[in-house]
Structures are given as C-alpha cells and as structure tokens.
Coordinates of C-alpha atoms in Angstrom, one line a residue:
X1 CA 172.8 88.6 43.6
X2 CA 169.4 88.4 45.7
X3 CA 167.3 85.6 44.5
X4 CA 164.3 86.3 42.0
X5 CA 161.2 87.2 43.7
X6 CA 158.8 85.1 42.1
X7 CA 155.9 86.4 44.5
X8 CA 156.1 89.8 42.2
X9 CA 154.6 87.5 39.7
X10 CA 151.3 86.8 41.3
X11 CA 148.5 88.0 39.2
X12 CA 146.4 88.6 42.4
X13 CA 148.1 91.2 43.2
X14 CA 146.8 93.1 40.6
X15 CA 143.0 92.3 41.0
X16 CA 142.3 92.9 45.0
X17 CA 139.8 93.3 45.9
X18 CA 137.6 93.1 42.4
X19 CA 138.6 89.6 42.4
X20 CA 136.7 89.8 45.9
X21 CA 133.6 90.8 44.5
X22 CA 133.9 88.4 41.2
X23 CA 133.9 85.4 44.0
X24 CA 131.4 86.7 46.0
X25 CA 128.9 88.5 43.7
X26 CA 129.8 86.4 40.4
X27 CA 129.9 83.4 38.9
X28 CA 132.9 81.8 40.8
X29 CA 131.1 81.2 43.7
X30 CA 129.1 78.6 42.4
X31 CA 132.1 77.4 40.9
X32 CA 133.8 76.9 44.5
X33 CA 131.2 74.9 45.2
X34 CA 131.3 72.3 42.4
X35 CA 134.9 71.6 43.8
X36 CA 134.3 71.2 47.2
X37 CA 131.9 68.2 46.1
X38 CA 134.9 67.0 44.1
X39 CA 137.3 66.7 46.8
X40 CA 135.2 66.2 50.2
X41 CA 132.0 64.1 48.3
X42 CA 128.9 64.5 48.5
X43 CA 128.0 64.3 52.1
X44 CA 129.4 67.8 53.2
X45 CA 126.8 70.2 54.8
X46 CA 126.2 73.2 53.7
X47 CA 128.1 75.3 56.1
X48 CA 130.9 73.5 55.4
X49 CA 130.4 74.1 52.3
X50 CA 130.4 78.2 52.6
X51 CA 133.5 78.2 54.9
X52 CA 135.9 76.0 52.2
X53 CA 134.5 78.8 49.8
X54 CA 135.3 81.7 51.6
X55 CA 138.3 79.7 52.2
X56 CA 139.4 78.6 48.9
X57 CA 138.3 82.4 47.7
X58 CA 141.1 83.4 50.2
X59 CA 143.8 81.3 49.3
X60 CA 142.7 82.4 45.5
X61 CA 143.2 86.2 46.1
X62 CA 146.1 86.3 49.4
X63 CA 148.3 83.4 47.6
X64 CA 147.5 82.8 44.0
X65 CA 146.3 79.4 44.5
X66 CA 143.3 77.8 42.4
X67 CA 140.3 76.2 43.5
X68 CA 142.0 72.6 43.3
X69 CA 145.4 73.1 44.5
X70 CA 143.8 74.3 47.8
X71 CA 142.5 70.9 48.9
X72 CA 145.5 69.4 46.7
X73 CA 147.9 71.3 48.9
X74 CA 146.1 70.9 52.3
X75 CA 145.8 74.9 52.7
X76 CA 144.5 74.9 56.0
X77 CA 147.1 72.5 57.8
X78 CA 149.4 75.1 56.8
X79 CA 151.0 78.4 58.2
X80 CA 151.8 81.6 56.3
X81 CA 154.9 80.4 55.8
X82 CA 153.8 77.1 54.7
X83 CA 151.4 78.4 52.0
X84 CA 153.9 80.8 50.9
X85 CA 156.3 77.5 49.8
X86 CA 154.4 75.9 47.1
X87 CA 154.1 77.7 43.2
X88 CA 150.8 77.5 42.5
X89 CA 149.8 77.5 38.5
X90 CA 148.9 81.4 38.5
X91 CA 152.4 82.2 39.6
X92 CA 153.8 79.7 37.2
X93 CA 152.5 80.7 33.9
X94 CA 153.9 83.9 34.9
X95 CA 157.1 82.4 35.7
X96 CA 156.9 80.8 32.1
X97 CA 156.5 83.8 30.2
X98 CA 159.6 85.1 31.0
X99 CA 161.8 81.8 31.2
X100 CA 160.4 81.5 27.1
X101 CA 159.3 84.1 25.0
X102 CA 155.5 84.0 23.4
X103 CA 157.2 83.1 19.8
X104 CA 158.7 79.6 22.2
X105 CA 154.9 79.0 23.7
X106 CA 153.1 79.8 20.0
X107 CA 155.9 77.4 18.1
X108 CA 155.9 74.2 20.9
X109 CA 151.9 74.6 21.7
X110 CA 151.7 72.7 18.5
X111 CA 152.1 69.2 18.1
X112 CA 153.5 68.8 14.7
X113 CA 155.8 72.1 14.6
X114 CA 157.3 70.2 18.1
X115 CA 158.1 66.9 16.2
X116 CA 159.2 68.1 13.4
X117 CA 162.1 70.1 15.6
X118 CA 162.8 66.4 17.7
X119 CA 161.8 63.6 15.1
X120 CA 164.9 62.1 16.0
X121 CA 164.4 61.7 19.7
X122 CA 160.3 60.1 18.7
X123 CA 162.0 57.2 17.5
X124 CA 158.7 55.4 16.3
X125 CA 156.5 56.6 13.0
X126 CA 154.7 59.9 13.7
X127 CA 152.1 61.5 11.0
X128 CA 151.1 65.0 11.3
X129 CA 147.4 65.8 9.7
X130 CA 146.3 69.5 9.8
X131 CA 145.5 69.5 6.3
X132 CA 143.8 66.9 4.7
X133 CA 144.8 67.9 0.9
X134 CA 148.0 68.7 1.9
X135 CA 148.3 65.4 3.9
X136 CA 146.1 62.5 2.5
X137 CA 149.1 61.0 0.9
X138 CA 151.1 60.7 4.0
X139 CA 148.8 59.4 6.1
X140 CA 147.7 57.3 3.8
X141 CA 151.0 55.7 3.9
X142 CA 151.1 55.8 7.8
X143 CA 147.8 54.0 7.9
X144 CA 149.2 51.3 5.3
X145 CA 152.4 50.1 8.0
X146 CA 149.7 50.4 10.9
X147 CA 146.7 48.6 11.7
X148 CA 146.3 50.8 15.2
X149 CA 147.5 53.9 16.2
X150 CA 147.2 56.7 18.3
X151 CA 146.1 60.0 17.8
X152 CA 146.8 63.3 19.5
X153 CA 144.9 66.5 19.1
X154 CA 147.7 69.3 17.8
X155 CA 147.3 71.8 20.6
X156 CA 145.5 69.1 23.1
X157 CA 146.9 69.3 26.7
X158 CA 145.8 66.7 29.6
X159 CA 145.1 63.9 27.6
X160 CA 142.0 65.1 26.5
X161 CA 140.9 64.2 22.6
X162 CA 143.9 61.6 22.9
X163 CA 142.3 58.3 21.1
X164 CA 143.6 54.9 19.9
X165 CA 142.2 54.5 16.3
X166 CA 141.7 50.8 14.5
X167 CA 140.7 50.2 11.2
X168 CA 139.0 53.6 10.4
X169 CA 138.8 54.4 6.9
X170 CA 140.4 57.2 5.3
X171 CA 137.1 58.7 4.9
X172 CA 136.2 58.6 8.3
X173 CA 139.5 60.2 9.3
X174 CA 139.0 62.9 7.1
X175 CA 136.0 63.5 9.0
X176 CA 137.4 63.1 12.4
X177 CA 139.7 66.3 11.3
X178 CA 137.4 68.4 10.2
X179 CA 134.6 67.9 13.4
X180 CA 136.9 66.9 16.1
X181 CA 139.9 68.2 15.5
X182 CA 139.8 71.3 13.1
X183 CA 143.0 72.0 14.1
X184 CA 145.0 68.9 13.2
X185 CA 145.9 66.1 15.1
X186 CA 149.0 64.1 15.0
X187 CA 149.0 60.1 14.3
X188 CA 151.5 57.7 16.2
X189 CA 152.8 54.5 16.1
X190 CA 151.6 53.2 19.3
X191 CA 154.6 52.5 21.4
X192 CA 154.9 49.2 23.4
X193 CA 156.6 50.1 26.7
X194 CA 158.8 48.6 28.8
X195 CA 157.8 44.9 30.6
X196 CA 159.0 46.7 33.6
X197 CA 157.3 49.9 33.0
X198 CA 154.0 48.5 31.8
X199 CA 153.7 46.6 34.8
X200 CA 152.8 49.1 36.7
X201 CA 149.4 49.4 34.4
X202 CA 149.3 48.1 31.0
X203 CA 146.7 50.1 29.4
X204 CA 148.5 53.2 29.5
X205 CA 151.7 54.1 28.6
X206 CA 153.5 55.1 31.6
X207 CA 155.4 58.8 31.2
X208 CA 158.2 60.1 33.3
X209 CA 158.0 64.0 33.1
X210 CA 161.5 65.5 33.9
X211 CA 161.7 69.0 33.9
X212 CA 164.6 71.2 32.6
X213 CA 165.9 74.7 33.6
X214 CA 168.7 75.2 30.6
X215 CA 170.2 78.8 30.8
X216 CA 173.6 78.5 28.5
X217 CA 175.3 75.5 29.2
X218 CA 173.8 75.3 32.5
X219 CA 171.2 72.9 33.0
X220 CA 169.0 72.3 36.3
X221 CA 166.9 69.6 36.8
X222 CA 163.5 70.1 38.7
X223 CA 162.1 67.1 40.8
X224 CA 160.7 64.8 38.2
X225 CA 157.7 62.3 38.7
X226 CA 156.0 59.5 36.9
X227 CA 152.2 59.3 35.7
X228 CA 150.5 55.9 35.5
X229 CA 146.9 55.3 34.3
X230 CA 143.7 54.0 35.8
X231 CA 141.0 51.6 35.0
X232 CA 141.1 51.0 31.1
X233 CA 142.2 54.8 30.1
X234 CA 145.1 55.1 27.6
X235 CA 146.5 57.9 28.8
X236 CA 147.6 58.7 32.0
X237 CA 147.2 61.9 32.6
X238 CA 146.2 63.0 36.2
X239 CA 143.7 65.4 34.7
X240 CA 142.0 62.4 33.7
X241 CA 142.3 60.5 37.0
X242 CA 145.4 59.2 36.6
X243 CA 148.0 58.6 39.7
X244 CA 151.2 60.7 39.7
X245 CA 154.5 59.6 42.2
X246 CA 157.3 61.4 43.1
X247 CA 160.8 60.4 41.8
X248 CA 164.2 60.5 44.2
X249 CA 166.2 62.6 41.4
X250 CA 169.3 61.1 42.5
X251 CA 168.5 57.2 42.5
X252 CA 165.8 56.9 40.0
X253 CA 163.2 55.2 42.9
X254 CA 159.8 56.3 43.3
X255 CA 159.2 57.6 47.1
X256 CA 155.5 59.0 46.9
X257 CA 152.2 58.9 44.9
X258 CA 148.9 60.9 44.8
X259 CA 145.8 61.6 42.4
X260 CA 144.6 65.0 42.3
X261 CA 141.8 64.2 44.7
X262 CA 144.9 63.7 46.9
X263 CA 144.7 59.9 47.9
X264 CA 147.8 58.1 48.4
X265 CA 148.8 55.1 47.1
X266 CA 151.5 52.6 48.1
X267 CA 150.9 50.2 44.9
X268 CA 148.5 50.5 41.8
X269 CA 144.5 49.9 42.6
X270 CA 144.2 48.0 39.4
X271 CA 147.6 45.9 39.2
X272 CA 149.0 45.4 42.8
X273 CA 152.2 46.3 41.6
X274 CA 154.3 48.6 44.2
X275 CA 154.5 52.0 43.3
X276 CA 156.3 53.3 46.1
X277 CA 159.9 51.9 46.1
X278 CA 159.5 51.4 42.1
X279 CA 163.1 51.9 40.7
X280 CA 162.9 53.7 37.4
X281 CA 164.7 51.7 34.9
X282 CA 168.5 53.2 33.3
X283 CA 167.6 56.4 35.4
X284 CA 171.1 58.0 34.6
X285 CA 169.9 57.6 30.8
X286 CA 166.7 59.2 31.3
X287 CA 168.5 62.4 32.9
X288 CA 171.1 62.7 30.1
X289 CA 168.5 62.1 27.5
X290 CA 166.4 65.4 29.1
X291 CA 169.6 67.4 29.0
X292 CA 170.2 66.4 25.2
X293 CA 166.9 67.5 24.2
X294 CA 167.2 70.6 26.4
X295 CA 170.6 71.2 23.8
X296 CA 168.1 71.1 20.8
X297 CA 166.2 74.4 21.1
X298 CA 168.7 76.6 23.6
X299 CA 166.5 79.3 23.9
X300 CA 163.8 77.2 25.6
X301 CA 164.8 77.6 28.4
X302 CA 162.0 75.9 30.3
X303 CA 160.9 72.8 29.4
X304 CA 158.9 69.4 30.6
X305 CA 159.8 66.5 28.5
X306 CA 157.7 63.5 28.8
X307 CA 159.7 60.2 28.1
X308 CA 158.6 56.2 27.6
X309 CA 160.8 53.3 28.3
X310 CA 161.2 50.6 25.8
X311 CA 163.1 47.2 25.0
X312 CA 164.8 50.1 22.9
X313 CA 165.4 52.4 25.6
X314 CA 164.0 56.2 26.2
X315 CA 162.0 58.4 23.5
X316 CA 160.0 61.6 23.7
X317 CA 156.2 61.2 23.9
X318 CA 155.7 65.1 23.5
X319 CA 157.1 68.0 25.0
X320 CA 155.5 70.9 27.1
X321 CA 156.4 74.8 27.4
X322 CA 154.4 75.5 29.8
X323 CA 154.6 72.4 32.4
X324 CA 153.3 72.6 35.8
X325 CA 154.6 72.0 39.0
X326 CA 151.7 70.7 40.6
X327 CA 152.3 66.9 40.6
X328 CA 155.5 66.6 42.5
X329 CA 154.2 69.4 44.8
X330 CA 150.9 67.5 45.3
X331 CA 153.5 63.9 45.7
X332 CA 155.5 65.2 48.4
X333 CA 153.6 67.5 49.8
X334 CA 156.7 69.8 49.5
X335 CA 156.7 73.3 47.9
X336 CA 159.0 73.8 45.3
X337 CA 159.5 77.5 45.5
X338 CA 162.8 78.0 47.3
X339 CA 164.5 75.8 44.9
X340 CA 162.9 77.4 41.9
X341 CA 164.0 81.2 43.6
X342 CA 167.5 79.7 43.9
X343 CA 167.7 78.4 40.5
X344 CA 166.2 81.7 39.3
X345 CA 168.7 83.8 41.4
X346 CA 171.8 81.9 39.9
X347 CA 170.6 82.7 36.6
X348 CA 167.9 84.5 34.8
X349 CA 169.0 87.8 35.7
X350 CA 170.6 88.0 31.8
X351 CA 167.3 86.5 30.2
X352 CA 164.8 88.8 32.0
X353 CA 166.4 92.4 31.8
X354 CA 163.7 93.6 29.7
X355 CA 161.5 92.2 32.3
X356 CA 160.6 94.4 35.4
X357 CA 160.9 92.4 38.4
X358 CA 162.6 92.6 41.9
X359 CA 166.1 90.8 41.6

C-alpha cells in the first residue's frame, strides 16, 4: 500500500490564488505585520518588514503554513524539500477530521462530557458547572472540601480563561458563569505535582503531552514533549509564553526546548534547573498509561493526552482531539511528516474509505 498523501489535505490548494489577493488587497496584510514585530522585535525596517510578508504570504499559500510557524520553523533556512517535512496546523486539522469523526471533536471539545468518559484516570475531585440550578448543590459541596481550586473554561483551549480561585463566594461564582464563562467551566482540585517535576517551575503544573495514533489494537506513539511555565503563570501553556522540550520517546529524557518565539533553552530562566537532560520520571508508566486511555474510547483514534506526575504517580489533566504537532516540530526542528505518512500508510486506509484521498 502507498503511503497516505497528507499534502492532498492542504486547504491552500483550494484557494490560489484568491488567497493571493486576501493577503495582498485584504486584511491579512496588516496582520503579517503584527507577527513579524512578534518574532524579530521592534527594530526591523520596513523593507524587511514587506519581504517577511510576501514571504510568510508565500509559505501560507505554496505550503500551508501560518503566519507563526514560518519564523517557528525557520522557512527560509530551508529547501523545498525541507519545507515540505514539517505538518503545519492547516494540514493537521484536516488530518484530524478524518482520524475522528465531527461527533468525536463535538463530544471531547467539552470539558465535562471528557471527564465524565475518564473520571477514573483524573484521580483528584473534579466539579463540572454549566448550569448553575442544575449544579449549585454540587459545587457547593466541592467548594466545602476545598479552600482553592482551579478552574477550566468547558471548551477553553491554550490556557486561556484557566484561573486558580480562593475563597470566592457562591454568589460570585454564580456570576463568574454567567459573564465569563456562559458556557460552563469545570472546578479542580488543584493537583500538587511531583518534587521532581515541580522543580522545573513551581508555579505551574508541569504537563507531558503524549500523543496516540490507536487504530484497532494497534497503537503508535507520536514524539511526545513536556510544557513548563514562566514567570508566575499557572499554566503552562506555550500559547501563553510557556517553554515546550522535546522528549527521547525511548528513554524518557528531555533532549531540546523552545518557546514559540523560538529561543532555546538549556535550563529554566526562572529556576536554573536543567531542562535539557531532564529525565522524565517512571517514563515506561507514562507510555502505558497513554495506551490505556487510548483503550477507553476506540474510536478516537487520535488523541493528545496531557498527564501530571505526583507522589501518587500519573493522572490526566485533560485530553485533546485535535492536538497539534507544532511543539515537538518547533523542539527539534524536525518535521514530523514522514513518520505521520508512514503511520497513516500502515493503517487508515479502513477508517477513511468514505474519504476521498490519494492512498
């Protein structure tokens, strides 16, 4: 069987050259420009400025990549072939709605509907609210065996809207979910990592995203990476300026770290603790744990699991149908494409037939 051609998934294709004229005539220009201050600073003259835009337009419509993933990915120390390596985020999502059907992405976008399919694998107290009649009694008793928590909007991605709450009333939660969140949010016991773990900064809880391919009993494992905060934020999200790093899938030991303004770090800016050469703790445990939840829901086929480390040992912070690839491609500076094409190749055929794509 010839592997799956994932470049039949780029939207680009199908835009030309009207996405040409959106660039160039439209609003996106502009936009361009308020990331090439992001990544080169402020000090970048303005014909610089034009050529990364015409640039990053390029890379946009020839290989699917967005605005950031350009800089994140180097484009322009790379060749044709180069380029054509990495999955960027366009091609992805495309990739994602055939590994998992819509029902798969509508059911796990939310929060509550996810924990309520794992609860066993949280293994802390958890309190969905996306209803305050319905749920005023339950959270009341949540609130009642916690004095802080943490709270998680119900379709929230990136860290954003993620808060640590202490001693709020019930009254001003009840207005929290109606102005902030009006569509839920979800209220955790906050989990106390690791020593080893926290280490590498204290503030956040430090996640190790592994990645699972599960088609039948077959299960692949994509390169998986850990996310560590910055300054005093709680999360650490790289959206939100965290740093990501690279994990040997083999060993458990960390090998590379970034941010998505693509610095690279040996150890932590805040802690001086070594990030490169960190060895993830009971690695072996972490893997098996991601194939057991992969076992939970078969038909998601897809699926980035984000675990913590405790005195305990590993639980699931939240799951993701729709994770990216960008972190350990940013890490390693190593596209993940012919891997993915021969994972693909070996076995999606059966799950996409209704699908029309070059296999």
């Amino acid at each position: 069987m010839k592997a799956f051609d994932i470049s039949v998934l780029s939207r680009t294709q199908q835009t030309g050259w009207d996405t040409f004229y959106l660039f160039f005539r439209g609003r996106k220009w502009r936009h361009t420009e308020r990331y090439v201050h992001r990544y080169l600073g402020g000090g970048v003259s303005k014909r610089e400025i034009v050529y990364h835009c015409f640039k990053m337009s390029y890379a946009y419509i020839r290989y699917g990549w967005w605005f950031d993933e350009y800089f994140m990915y180097h484009f322009n120390r790379l060749s044709d072939k180069g380029r054509k390596e990495f999955v960027p985020d366009l091609q992805k999502d495309y990739f994602c709605d055939i590994a998992n059907t819509a029902e798969i992405h509508e059911r796990f976008a939310n929060k509550g509907v996810t924990y309520r399919y794992f609860a066993n694998y949280y293994h802390r107290d958890v309190c969905p609210v996306e209803c305050w009649e319905r749920d005023e009694s339950a959270f009341r008793e949540f609130i009642g065996r916690h004095d802080a928590y943490i709270i998680k909007p119900i379709g929230g991605t990136l860290g954003r809207g993620v808060k640590v709450i202490r001693g709020a009333s019930l009254k001003e939660m009840e207005h929290l979910l109606k102005e902030d969140y009006p569509s839920g949010y979800l209220a955790e016991e906050l989990i106390r990592q690791n020593e080893k773990l926290a280490s590498l900064h204290p503030e956040s809880v430090n996640t190790i995203r592994i990645t699972t391919f599960r088609f039948g009993d077959e299960v692949h494992i994509a390169p998986p990476f850990i996310r560590m905060g910055r300054g005093n934020e709680v999360v650490d999200n790289a959206a939100q300026g965290g740093i990501f790093a690279a994990i040997d899938r083999e060993t458990g030991i960390v090998i590379q770290a970034a941010d998505e303004l693509g610095n690279e770090y040996i150890s932590h800016p805040d802690t001086g603790t070594a990030i490169v050469g960190f060895a993830i703790p009971e690695w072996g445990k972490a893997i098996e744990f991601a194939k057991e939840l992969s076992s939970v829901v078969p038909e998601w086929h897809f699926a980035g699991w984000d675990l913590a480390y405790t005195d305990k040992g590993w639980l699931l912070v939240e799951a993701n149908s729709r994770g990216q690839f960008v972190c350990f491609q940013t890490s390693t500076q190593k596209g993940f494409r012919a891997e993915l094409e021969k994972i693909l190749g070996k076995t999606l055929k059966e799950y996409c037939k209704h699908v029309k794509v070059r296999i």
